[in-house]
């Protein structure tokens, strides 16, 4: 069969698990916003069904889903340009996931390192949903025939599995139906690390609140956390290679570069030779300038959850309009009567 060329379409998912940090903002939300309006269709999904693979308090889940939606909009996502919705409103995701459960092999799933990490020593007690998580993720992507998926490095293996599922489905049924998706992996240069330990990722679950900037922090808190961030005693180098072996310095420079939309090289040229005593106030001003309006806007949006729910319902109906015919065609290929 002739090779089918798929129109480029961006899809990504993010878990509404509560507690958004600067890491989520720079690694996902800002990146997603930057991709919108480039002429390529962009679809962003809050994966509430993935969240419940480990137990979630229902009220907290509802709050986290709405807060994530508010965070996206406050970060500049335009719901008329991108499709923004929560996964559970579009049943086609789980319907395709079932088909993929029957395509993916036990051996493939058992090799998933995220399952091994999350299930820990007590894998017998993990939910079946946690084991099947990557097949639902493949369905999230392929139900839109998405071609490009921006994610963090930790999702690389899941995207390889998505490609394997698409290829096996196409082979098993002798079709060229699902695209073989391209991962768009976030570079190490944009990964945001802990403010207390430059070798650890910034995380909402770190016991120290000083290790992270939350998107709900006010201006004073943001400035204080940057002032107290761990550094080393040397002045900043004027070239990137001078940051080698200085993870904390590298992290603060990366954050500066990402927030000011500059390359790390350009930042080094400007700040090379400065002591942290001079650089930290610059970074604090920049961070407050960029982040305080976002937290303010999130708080404002959260006062009217009706508006958020309308945006999500509208996104879901636009998502469904793309997903339904693709599910229909999948059912036909598989041999379901009535499809
Ligand atoms: N597993 C992803 C994460 O934890 C979230 C996710 C679910 C996702 N479905 C997706 C990401 C589809 C990209 C595409 O980060």
PDB file of C-alpha atoms and ligand atoms in Angstrom, residues 11-15 47 50 87 114 118 133 136-138 140-141 149-152 154-155 158-159, ligand 1:
ATOM      1  CA  UNK A  11      -0.534  16.584  20.612  1.00  0.00           C
ATOM      2  CA  UNK A  12       0.617  16.504  24.188  1.00  0.00           C
ATOM      3  CA  UNK A  13      -0.785  15.468  27.513  1.00  0.00           C
ATOM      4  CA  UNK A  14      -0.114  16.582  31.046  1.00  0.00           C
ATOM      5  CA  UNK A  15      -1.340  15.020  34.276  1.00  0.00           C
ATOM      6  CA  UNK A  47      -4.992  13.408  31.232  1.00  0.00           C
ATOM      7  CA  UNK A  50      -3.948   8.705  33.606  1.00  0.00           C
ATOM      8  CA  UNK A  87      -9.246  13.364  28.504  1.00  0.00           C
ATOM      9  CA  UNK A 114       8.141   4.230  34.527  1.00  0.00           C
ATOM     10  CA  UNK A 118       6.020   3.859  40.093  1.00  0.00           C
ATOM     11  CA  UNK A 133      -0.934   3.381  31.169  1.00  0.00           C
ATOM     12  CA  UNK A 136      -3.773   4.656  26.831  1.00  0.00           C
ATOM     13  CA  UNK A 137      -1.043   7.197  26.141  1.00  0.00           C
ATOM     14  CA  UNK A 138      -0.529   5.725  22.656  1.00  0.00           C
ATOM     15  CA  UNK A 140      -4.247   9.685  23.265  1.00  0.00           C
ATOM     16  CA  UNK A 141      -1.765  10.447  20.517  1.00  0.00           C
ATOM     17  CA  UNK A 149       4.537  15.019  20.531  1.00  0.00           C
ATOM     18  CA  UNK A 150       6.463  17.437  22.778  1.00  0.00           C
ATOM     19  CA  UNK A 151       7.389  15.679  26.036  1.00  0.00           C
ATOM     20  CA  UNK A 152      10.156  15.459  28.614  1.00  0.00           C
ATOM     21  CA  UNK A 154      11.287  10.666  30.847  1.00  0.00           C
ATOM     22  CA  UNK A 155       8.530   9.953  28.278  1.00  0.00           C
ATOM     23  CA  UNK A 158       6.487   5.581  26.099  1.00  0.00           C
ATOM     24  CA  UNK A 159       6.758   7.310  22.728  1.00  0.00           C
TER      25      UNK A 159
HETATM   26  N1  LIG B   1       2.674  10.266  30.447  1.00  0.00           N
HETATM   27  C1  LIG B   1       2.801  11.685  30.265  1.00  0.00           C
HETATM   28  C2  LIG B   1       3.551  12.266  31.458  1.00  0.00           C
HETATM   29  O1  LIG B   1       3.494  11.757  32.540  1.00  0.00           O
HETATM   30  C3  LIG B   1       1.447  12.348  30.139  1.00  0.00           C
HETATM   31  C4  LIG B   1       0.728  11.909  28.891  1.00  0.00           C
HETATM   32  C5  LIG B   1      -0.372  11.125  28.826  1.00  0.00           C
HETATM   33  C6  LIG B   1       1.092  12.260  27.588  1.00  0.00           C
HETATM   34  N2  LIG B   1      -0.769  10.957  27.528  1.00  0.00           N
HETATM   35  C7  LIG B   1       0.120  11.642  26.743  1.00  0.00           C
HETATM   36  C8  LIG B   1       2.135  13.022  27.027  1.00  0.00           C
HETATM   37  C9  LIG B   1       0.185  11.759  25.363  1.00  0.00           C
HETATM   38  C10 LIG B   1       2.175  13.139  25.641  1.00  0.00           C
HETATM   39  C11 LIG B   1       1.211  12.513  24.827  1.00  0.00           C
HETATM   40  O2  LIG B   1       4.193  13.278  31.310  1.00  0.00           O
END
